[in-house]
Amino acid sequence: MSVFEHRSFDEHEHVAFCHDKQTGLKAIIAVHNSNLGQAMGGCRMFNYHSGDEALNDVLRLSRGMTYKSAAANIPVGGAKSVILGDPRQHKTDDLMRAMGRFIDSLGGLYVGAEDSGMHERDMKIMASETQHVAGFALQEGERGDPSPATAYGVFIGLKKAVQHKLKTSDLKGVRVAIQGLGNVGYRLAGLLHEAGAELLVSDVFQANADRAVQNYNATLIAPDQIFSQSVDVVAPCALGSIIDDVVLNQLQAKIIAGSANNQLAHDDLGMALKARGILYVPDYVLNAGGIIDVYYQRQGASYDDAHSHITNSIDQTLAEVFRKSDMMGRSTNVIADEVARERFDPNFHGEDAVA
Ligand code: NAD
């Protein structure tokens, strides 16, 4: 099957298959759409079972980045790259440099940043081969890792959802169950704790859950029970595709608002959640803080500028999505896609044009 017939191909502008014999690097870089500007997106390293699984991931994720940047109102196109391999076993400095050279060979068509399996250090090594990488600090005092900005954006969007659904702007006593206390989830827990929310947390990596229990007075929940808790909000901050038909029937929460990408196992779940009276906050609208911060970092702008853009754009885009979803009786995930697509696709004019 060629890439053009692939189930996740969506008129991508550029797909590059990269192989470096010397280091064994196998990677794919996908640029989905650059209508709004230079295409940016994370570089993920993951132990894919097959080349097709990696291709599917990079095609979907790069498309998602186009929608995310459009929803976030930044002049940035959508792209992503994946490196095939186990980051704990196969990552070497030479491999990172080889990836840097492939990114450089695209001459700026793609700007990479860290994603799962990658850290600031890896991006710095790539930066020795190309200027087209971002999301790391070169000197002490500079900001780099976009996770704090992502967590802040999720916090802003979660507050907006609480205001809309629970009719209160006060998070005091609001019960939130967080799945995944990593870079984003742990910081989100801190912000929610400060605002007076009651936290329930779970992580498969015990030490990550424990620090939220100790520092934020959170209650520890077994990983397989986090979505069935009696809470107001569930915040998936670990994995994609975790809201499926089984979880749908377990949920007691009124709101889903977390950082994980591609949370819904399939699109129809958006309508099923709506029918159950659960407000689903579209993931890429909510977790755009990181890409907004990376964009501002590349412009040499201050965190204050990034911060106010995150606050305003997430608040305003969610207000539009919630309003249209209520008015039209349609799911928030589909409405978000339309709102984003109207912003990057000049040939798209509302719901009639949705495939
Ligand atoms: P991370 O790897 O730092 O944290 C993920 C945490 O989830 C880890 O502590 C891990 O142990 C835990 N986890 C994994 N499987 C779990 C399970 N089944 N149950 C409970 N916990 C589990 O990742 P992160 O940077 O915090 O990102 C979290 C999510 O947000 C990811 O889906 C990522 O794609 C998305 N995201 C992150 C950013 C960012 O700026 N870091 C931006 C946008 C989206």
CSV table of C-alpha atoms and ligand atoms in Angstrom, one decimal:
chain,number,residue,atom,x,y,z
A,1,MET,CA,0.0,0.0,0.0
A,2,SER,CA,1.4,3.4,-0.9
A,3,VAL,CA,1.3,6.3,1.6
A,4,PHE,CA,-1.3,8.0,-0.6
A,5,GLU,CA,-3.8,5.2,0.0
A,6,HIS,CA,-3.0,5.0,3.7
A,7,ARG,CA,-6.1,5.2,6.0
A,8,SER,CA,-4.6,8.1,7.8
A,9,PHE,CA,-3.3,10.1,4.8
A,10,ASP,CA,-5.1,13.4,4.7
A,11,GLU,CA,-3.6,15.4,1.8
A,12,HIS,CA,-0.3,15.6,3.7
A,13,GLU,CA,2.1,18.0,2.0
A,14,HIS,CA,5.3,16.1,2.7
A,15,VAL,CA,6.2,12.7,4.1
A,16,ALA,CA,9.9,11.8,4.4
A,17,PHE,CA,11.2,8.3,5.2
A,18,CYS,CA,14.6,8.6,6.8
A,19,HIS,CA,17.2,5.8,7.2
A,20,ASP,CA,20.8,6.2,8.3
A,21,LYS,CA,22.8,3.1,7.8
A,22,GLN,CA,25.6,4.0,10.2
A,23,THR,CA,23.5,4.6,13.3
A,24,GLY,CA,20.5,2.4,12.3
A,25,LEU,CA,18.2,5.4,12.6
A,26,LYS,CA,14.7,4.8,11.1
A,27,ALA,CA,12.4,7.8,11.2
A,28,ILE,CA,9.4,9.4,9.4
A,29,ILE,CA,8.8,13.1,9.2
A,30,ALA,CA,5.3,14.2,8.1
A,31,VAL,CA,4.3,17.7,7.3
A,32,HIS,CA,0.5,17.9,7.1
A,33,ASN,CA,-0.3,21.5,6.3
A,34,SER,CA,1.6,24.7,6.2
A,35,ASN,CA,-1.2,27.2,5.1
A,36,LEU,CA,-0.8,29.1,8.4
A,37,GLY,CA,3.0,29.1,8.6
A,38,GLN,CA,6.1,27.0,9.1
A,39,ALA,CA,5.1,23.5,10.3
A,40,MET,CA,6.0,22.5,13.8
A,41,GLY,CA,5.5,19.5,16.0
A,42,GLY,CA,7.1,17.1,18.4
A,43,CYS,CA,9.6,14.4,17.6
A,44,ARG,CA,8.5,11.1,19.3
A,45,MET,CA,10.6,8.1,19.9
A,46,PHE,CA,8.6,4.9,20.4
A,47,ASN,CA,9.1,1.2,20.0
A,48,TYR,CA,6.6,0.7,17.2
A,49,HIS,CA,5.7,-2.9,16.3
A,50,SER,CA,5.9,-2.1,12.6
A,51,GLY,CA,6.7,0.6,10.1
A,52,ASP,CA,2.9,0.8,9.3
A,53,GLU,CA,2.2,1.6,13.0
A,54,ALA,CA,4.8,4.3,13.0
A,55,LEU,CA,3.4,5.7,9.7
A,56,ASN,CA,-0.1,5.7,11.0
A,57,ASP,CA,1.0,7.5,14.2
A,58,VAL,CA,3.0,10.2,12.4
A,59,LEU,CA,0.2,10.9,9.8
A,60,ARG,CA,-2.4,11.2,12.6
A,61,LEU,CA,-0.3,13.3,14.9
A,62,SER,CA,0.9,15.7,12.2
A,63,ARG,CA,-2.7,16.3,11.1
A,64,GLY,CA,-3.6,16.9,14.8
A,65,MET,CA,-0.9,19.5,15.0
A,66,THR,CA,-2.5,21.5,12.1
A,67,TYR,CA,-5.8,21.6,14.0
A,68,LYS,CA,-4.1,22.4,17.3
A,69,SER,CA,-2.2,25.4,16.0
A,70,ALA,CA,-5.2,26.7,14.1
A,71,ALA,CA,-7.4,26.3,17.3
A,72,ALA,CA,-4.6,28.1,19.2
A,73,ASN,CA,-4.6,31.0,16.8
A,74,ILE,CA,-0.9,30.9,16.0
A,75,PRO,CA,0.6,31.2,12.5
A,76,VAL,CA,2.1,27.7,12.6
A,77,GLY,CA,1.5,24.7,10.4
A,78,GLY,CA,1.2,21.1,11.5
A,79,ALA,CA,3.9,18.4,11.4
A,80,LYS,CA,5.3,15.6,13.5
A,81,SER,CA,8.2,13.1,13.4
A,82,VAL,CA,8.7,9.7,14.8
A,83,ILE,CA,11.8,7.7,15.5
A,84,LEU,CA,11.4,3.9,15.5
A,85,GLY,CA,13.0,2.4,18.6
A,86,ASP,CA,12.9,2.0,22.3
A,87,PRO,CA,14.2,5.3,23.8
A,88,ARG,CA,15.5,3.5,26.9
A,89,GLN,CA,17.6,1.1,24.8
A,90,HIS,CA,18.3,2.5,21.4
A,91,LYS,CA,18.8,6.2,21.9
A,92,THR,CA,22.4,7.4,21.3
A,93,ASP,CA,23.9,10.8,20.7
A,94,ASP,CA,24.8,9.7,17.2
A,95,LEU,CA,21.2,8.7,16.5
A,96,MET,CA,20.0,12.1,17.7
A,97,ARG,CA,22.6,13.8,15.5
A,98,ALA,CA,21.5,11.7,12.5
A,99,MET,CA,17.9,12.8,13.1
A,100,GLY,CA,19.1,16.4,13.3
A,101,ARG,CA,20.7,16.1,9.9
A,102,PHE,CA,17.5,14.7,8.4
A,103,ILE,CA,15.4,17.5,9.9
A,104,ASP,CA,18.0,19.9,8.5
A,105,SER,CA,17.8,18.4,5.0
A,106,LEU,CA,14.2,19.6,4.8
A,107,GLY,CA,15.5,23.2,4.9
A,108,GLY,CA,13.0,24.4,7.5
A,109,LEU,CA,9.9,22.7,6.1
A,110,TYR,CA,9.6,21.1,9.6
A,111,VAL,CA,10.6,22.4,13.1
A,112,GLY,CA,10.9,19.7,15.7
A,113,ALA,CA,10.5,19.8,19.5
A,114,GLU,CA,10.4,17.1,22.3
A,115,ASP,CA,7.6,14.6,22.5
A,116,SER,CA,7.2,11.3,24.3
A,117,GLY,CA,10.5,9.5,24.6
A,118,MET,CA,12.5,12.6,24.0
A,119,HIS,CA,14.0,15.2,26.4
A,120,GLU,CA,15.5,18.7,26.2
A,121,ARG,CA,19.0,17.1,26.1
A,122,ASP,CA,18.1,15.2,22.9
A,123,MET,CA,16.9,18.3,21.2
A,124,LYS,CA,20.1,20.1,22.2
A,125,ILE,CA,22.1,17.4,20.5
A,126,MET,CA,20.0,17.6,17.4
A,127,ALA,CA,20.5,21.4,17.5
A,128,SER,CA,24.2,20.8,16.8
A,129,GLU,CA,23.1,19.7,13.3
A,130,THR,CA,20.2,22.0,12.6
A,131,GLN,CA,18.6,25.2,13.6
A,132,HIS,CA,15.2,23.8,12.9
A,133,VAL,CA,14.5,22.4,16.4
A,134,ALA,CA,12.9,24.0,19.4
A,135,GLY,CA,11.7,23.6,23.0
A,136,PHE,CA,15.0,23.6,24.9
A,137,ALA,CA,17.1,26.1,26.8
A,138,LEU,CA,20.6,26.8,25.6
A,139,GLN,CA,21.6,28.8,28.6
A,140,GLU,CA,20.6,28.7,32.3
A,141,GLY,CA,17.6,31.0,32.9
A,142,GLU,CA,16.1,30.4,29.4
A,143,ARG,CA,12.9,28.5,29.3
A,144,GLY,CA,12.8,25.3,27.2
A,145,ASP,CA,10.5,22.4,28.2
A,146,PRO,CA,7.0,23.4,27.1
A,147,SER,CA,5.3,21.2,29.7
A,148,PRO,CA,4.7,24.0,32.3
A,149,ALA,CA,2.9,26.0,29.5
A,150,THR,CA,0.8,22.9,28.5
A,151,ALA,CA,-0.2,22.3,32.2
A,152,TYR,CA,-1.2,26.0,32.6
A,153,GLY,CA,-3.3,25.8,29.4
A,154,VAL,CA,-5.1,22.7,30.6
A,155,PHE,CA,-5.8,24.4,33.9
A,156,ILE,CA,-7.3,27.4,32.1
A,157,GLY,CA,-9.5,25.2,29.9
A,158,LEU,CA,-10.5,23.0,32.8
A,159,LYS,CA,-11.6,26.1,34.7
A,160,LYS,CA,-13.6,27.2,31.7
A,161,ALA,CA,-15.3,23.8,31.5
A,162,VAL,CA,-16.2,23.9,35.2
A,163,GLN,CA,-17.7,27.4,34.7
A,164,HIS,CA,-19.7,26.2,31.7
A,165,LYS,CA,-20.9,22.9,33.1
A,166,LEU,CA,-21.0,23.4,36.9
A,167,LYS,CA,-21.8,27.1,36.8
A,168,THR,CA,-19.0,28.1,39.2
A,169,SER,CA,-15.7,29.9,38.6
A,170,ASP,CA,-14.4,28.6,42.0
A,171,LEU,CA,-12.4,25.4,41.9
A,172,LYS,CA,-12.6,25.1,45.7
A,173,GLY,CA,-13.9,21.6,46.6
A,174,VAL,CA,-14.2,20.6,42.9
A,175,ARG,CA,-13.1,16.9,42.7
A,176,VAL,CA,-10.7,16.1,39.9
A,177,ALA,CA,-9.3,12.6,39.0
A,178,ILE,CA,-5.9,12.8,37.2
A,179,GLN,CA,-4.6,9.9,35.2
A,180,GLY,CA,-0.8,10.3,34.8
A,181,LEU,CA,1.4,12.5,37.0
A,182,GLY,CA,4.2,13.1,34.6
A,183,ASN,CA,5.5,16.4,33.2
A,184,VAL,CA,2.1,17.8,32.6
A,185,GLY,CA,-0.2,15.9,35.0
A,186,TYR,CA,2.0,16.7,38.1
A,187,ARG,CA,2.1,20.4,37.3
A,188,LEU,CA,-1.6,20.4,36.6
A,189,ALA,CA,-2.1,18.8,40.1
A,190,GLY,CA,-0.1,21.6,41.6
A,191,LEU,CA,-2.2,24.3,40.0
A,192,LEU,CA,-5.5,22.6,40.9
A,193,HIS,CA,-4.3,22.1,44.5
A,194,GLU,CA,-3.4,25.8,44.8
A,195,ALA,CA,-6.9,26.6,43.5
A,196,GLY,CA,-8.5,24.4,46.3
A,197,ALA,CA,-9.5,21.4,44.2
A,198,GLU,CA,-9.7,18.0,45.7
A,199,LEU,CA,-7.4,15.5,43.9
A,200,LEU,CA,-7.6,11.8,43.2
A,201,VAL,CA,-4.5,10.5,41.3
A,202,SER,CA,-3.2,7.4,39.6
A,203,ASP,CA,0.0,6.5,37.8
A,204,VAL,CA,1.5,3.2,36.8
A,205,PHE,CA,4.9,4.6,37.9
A,206,GLN,CA,4.3,4.7,41.7
A,207,ALA,CA,6.9,7.4,42.5
A,208,ASN,CA,5.1,9.9,40.2
A,209,ALA,CA,1.7,9.3,41.9
A,210,ASP,CA,3.4,9.4,45.4
A,211,ARG,CA,4.7,12.9,44.9
A,212,ALA,CA,1.2,14.2,44.2
A,213,VAL,CA,-0.1,12.4,47.3
A,214,GLN,CA,2.6,13.9,49.5
A,215,ASN,CA,2.8,17.4,48.1
A,216,TYR,CA,-0.8,18.0,47.0
A,217,ASN,CA,-2.7,16.0,49.6
A,218,ALA,CA,-4.1,13.8,46.7
A,219,THR,CA,-5.8,10.5,47.3
A,220,LEU,CA,-4.1,7.5,45.5
A,221,ILE,CA,-6.4,5.4,43.2
A,222,ALA,CA,-5.5,2.1,41.5
A,223,PRO,CA,-4.8,2.7,37.8
A,224,ASP,CA,-7.7,0.7,36.6
A,225,GLN,CA,-10.2,2.6,38.8
A,226,ILE,CA,-9.3,6.2,38.1
A,227,PHE,CA,-12.2,6.8,35.6
A,228,SER,CA,-14.9,5.2,37.7
A,229,GLN,CA,-14.5,7.6,40.6
A,230,SER,CA,-17.2,9.9,41.9
A,231,VAL,CA,-15.7,13.1,40.8
A,232,ASP,CA,-16.6,16.3,38.9
A,233,VAL,CA,-13.8,16.1,36.4
A,234,VAL,CA,-11.5,13.4,35.0
A,235,ALA,CA,-8.2,14.6,33.5
A,236,PRO,CA,-6.5,12.1,31.3
A,237,CYS,CA,-2.8,13.1,31.2
A,238,ALA,CA,-1.1,9.8,30.3
A,239,LEU,CA,-2.2,8.1,27.1
A,240,GLY,CA,-4.3,8.5,24.0
A,241,SER,CA,-7.4,6.4,23.1
A,242,ILE,CA,-8.3,5.9,26.8
A,243,ILE,CA,-11.9,7.0,26.5
A,244,ASP,CA,-13.5,4.0,24.9
A,245,ASP,CA,-16.9,2.3,25.1
A,246,VAL,CA,-16.0,0.6,28.4
A,247,VAL,CA,-14.8,3.7,30.1
A,248,LEU,CA,-17.8,5.6,28.8
A,249,ASN,CA,-20.1,3.4,30.9
A,250,GLN,CA,-17.9,3.8,34.0
A,251,LEU,CA,-17.7,7.5,34.1
A,252,GLN,CA,-19.4,9.4,36.9
A,253,ALA,CA,-17.6,12.7,36.1
A,254,LYS,CA,-19.4,15.6,34.3
A,255,ILE,CA,-16.3,16.8,32.5
A,256,ILE,CA,-13.4,15.3,30.7
A,257,ALA,CA,-10.4,17.7,30.5
A,258,GLY,CA,-6.9,16.5,30.3
A,259,SER,CA,-3.6,16.9,28.3
A,260,ALA,CA,-3.4,13.5,26.5
A,261,ASN,CA,-3.6,13.7,22.7
A,262,ASN,CA,-6.3,11.7,20.8
A,263,GLN,CA,-8.2,10.8,24.0
A,264,LEU,CA,-11.3,9.5,22.3
A,265,ALA,CA,-10.8,5.9,20.9
A,266,HIS,CA,-13.2,6.8,18.1
A,267,ASP,CA,-15.0,10.0,17.0
A,268,ASP,CA,-18.6,8.8,17.7
A,269,LEU,CA,-17.7,8.8,21.4
A,270,GLY,CA,-18.0,12.6,21.4
A,271,MET,CA,-21.7,12.3,20.7
A,272,ALA,CA,-22.1,9.4,23.2
A,273,LEU,CA,-20.5,11.6,25.9
A,274,LYS,CA,-22.8,14.5,25.0
A,275,ALA,CA,-25.9,12.2,25.2
A,276,ARG,CA,-24.7,11.2,28.7
A,277,GLY,CA,-24.4,14.9,29.7
A,278,ILE,CA,-20.6,14.7,29.9
A,279,LEU,CA,-18.7,17.7,28.6
A,280,TYR,CA,-15.7,16.6,26.6
A,281,VAL,CA,-13.1,19.3,26.3
A,282,PRO,CA,-11.4,18.7,22.9
A,283,ASP,CA,-7.8,17.6,23.7
A,284,TYR,CA,-5.9,19.6,21.2
A,285,VAL,CA,-7.7,22.8,22.1
A,286,LEU,CA,-6.9,22.2,25.8
A,287,ASN,CA,-3.3,21.1,25.4
A,288,ALA,CA,-2.1,23.8,23.0
A,289,GLY,CA,-0.2,25.7,25.7
A,290,GLY,CA,3.1,23.9,24.9
A,291,ILE,CA,3.1,24.7,21.1
A,292,ILE,CA,2.0,28.3,21.8
A,293,ASP,CA,5.0,28.6,24.2
A,294,VAL,CA,7.4,27.0,21.7
A,295,TYR,CA,6.2,29.4,19.0
A,296,TYR,CA,6.8,32.4,21.3
A,297,GLN,CA,10.2,31.1,22.3
A,298,ARG,CA,11.1,30.9,18.6
A,299,GLN,CA,10.0,34.6,18.2
A,300,GLY,CA,12.3,35.5,21.2
A,301,ALA,CA,9.1,36.7,23.0
A,302,SER,CA,8.7,36.6,26.8
A,303,TYR,CA,6.8,34.0,28.8
A,304,ASP,CA,4.3,36.8,29.8
A,305,ASP,CA,3.4,37.2,26.1
A,306,ALA,CA,3.0,33.4,25.7
A,307,HIS,CA,1.1,33.2,28.9
A,308,SER,CA,-1.5,35.8,27.9
A,309,HIS,CA,-1.9,34.2,24.5
A,310,ILE,CA,-2.5,30.8,26.1
A,311,THR,CA,-5.1,32.3,28.5
A,312,ASN,CA,-7.0,34.2,25.9
A,313,SER,CA,-6.9,31.7,23.0
A,314,ILE,CA,-7.9,28.6,25.0
A,315,ASP,CA,-10.6,30.6,26.8
A,316,GLN,CA,-12.0,32.1,23.6
A,317,THR,CA,-11.8,29.0,21.5
A,318,LEU,CA,-13.5,26.8,24.1
A,319,ALA,CA,-16.2,29.5,24.6
A,320,GLU,CA,-16.9,29.2,20.8
A,321,VAL,CA,-16.9,25.4,20.8
A,322,PHE,CA,-19.2,25.1,23.9
A,323,ARG,CA,-21.6,27.6,22.5
A,324,LYS,CA,-21.9,26.0,19.1
A,325,SER,CA,-22.1,22.5,20.6
A,326,ASP,CA,-25.0,23.6,22.9
A,327,MET,CA,-26.7,25.5,20.1
A,328,MET,CA,-26.5,22.8,17.4
A,329,GLY,CA,-26.7,19.8,19.7
A,330,ARG,CA,-23.5,18.4,18.2
A,331,SER,CA,-20.4,17.0,19.8
A,332,THR,CA,-17.6,19.2,21.0
A,333,ASN,CA,-14.9,17.2,19.2
A,334,VAL,CA,-16.6,17.7,15.8
A,335,ILE,CA,-17.3,21.3,16.5
A,336,ALA,CA,-13.7,21.9,17.4
A,337,ASP,CA,-12.5,20.3,14.2
A,338,GLU,CA,-14.8,22.7,12.2
A,339,VAL,CA,-13.7,25.7,14.2
A,340,ALA,CA,-10.0,24.8,13.6
A,341,ARG,CA,-10.5,23.9,9.9
A,342,GLU,CA,-12.3,27.2,9.2
A,343,ARG,CA,-9.1,28.9,10.4
A,344,PHE,CA,-6.5,27.0,8.2
A,345,ASP,CA,-8.5,25.8,5.2
A,346,PRO,CA,-9.7,28.6,2.9
A,347,ASN,CA,-11.9,26.0,1.0
A,348,PHE,CA,-13.8,24.9,4.1
A,349,HIS,CA,-17.0,26.6,4.9
A,350,GLY,CA,-18.7,25.0,7.9
A,351,GLU,CA,-20.4,21.7,8.6
A,352,ASP,CA,-21.6,21.0,5.1
A,353,ALA,CA,-18.0,20.6,3.9
A,354,VAL,CA,-17.1,18.0,6.6
A,355,ALA,CA,-16.4,14.6,5.1
B,1,NAD,P1,5.0,12.0,30.7
B,1,NAD,O1,5.6,10.8,30.0
B,1,NAD,O2,5.9,12.9,31.5
B,1,NAD,O3,3.9,11.5,31.8
B,1,NAD,C1,2.9,10.5,31.5
B,1,NAD,C2,2.7,9.9,32.9
B,1,NAD,O4,1.6,8.9,32.7
B,1,NAD,C3,3.9,9.1,33.4
B,1,NAD,O5,4.0,9.4,34.8
B,1,NAD,C4,3.4,7.6,33.2
B,1,NAD,O6,4.0,6.7,34.2
B,1,NAD,C5,1.9,7.7,33.4
B,1,NAD,N1,1.1,6.6,32.8
B,1,NAD,C6,1.4,5.9,31.6
B,1,NAD,N2,0.4,5.0,31.5
B,1,NAD,C7,-0.5,5.1,32.5
B,1,NAD,C8,-1.7,4.5,32.9
B,1,NAD,N3,-2.2,3.5,32.1
B,1,NAD,N4,-2.3,4.9,34.0
B,1,NAD,C9,-1.8,5.9,34.8
B,1,NAD,N5,-0.6,6.5,34.5
B,1,NAD,C10,0.0,6.2,33.3
B,1,NAD,O7,4.2,12.8,29.6
B,1,NAD,P2,3.7,14.3,29.6
B,1,NAD,O8,4.7,15.1,28.9
B,1,NAD,O9,3.3,14.7,31.0
B,1,NAD,O10,2.4,14.2,28.7
B,1,NAD,C11,1.2,13.6,29.1
B,1,NAD,C12,0.2,13.5,28.0
B,1,NAD,O11,0.0,14.9,27.5
B,1,NAD,C13,0.8,12.7,26.8
B,1,NAD,O12,-0.3,12.1,26.2
B,1,NAD,C14,1.3,13.8,25.8
B,1,NAD,O13,1.2,13.4,24.5
B,1,NAD,C15,0.3,14.9,26.1
B,1,NAD,N6,0.9,16.3,25.8
B,1,NAD,C16,2.0,16.7,26.4
B,1,NAD,C17,2.5,17.9,26.1
B,1,NAD,C18,3.7,18.5,26.8
B,1,NAD,O14,4.0,19.7,26.7
B,1,NAD,N7,4.5,17.7,27.6
B,1,NAD,C19,1.9,18.8,25.2
B,1,NAD,C20,0.7,18.3,24.6
B,1,NAD,C21,0.2,17.0,24.9
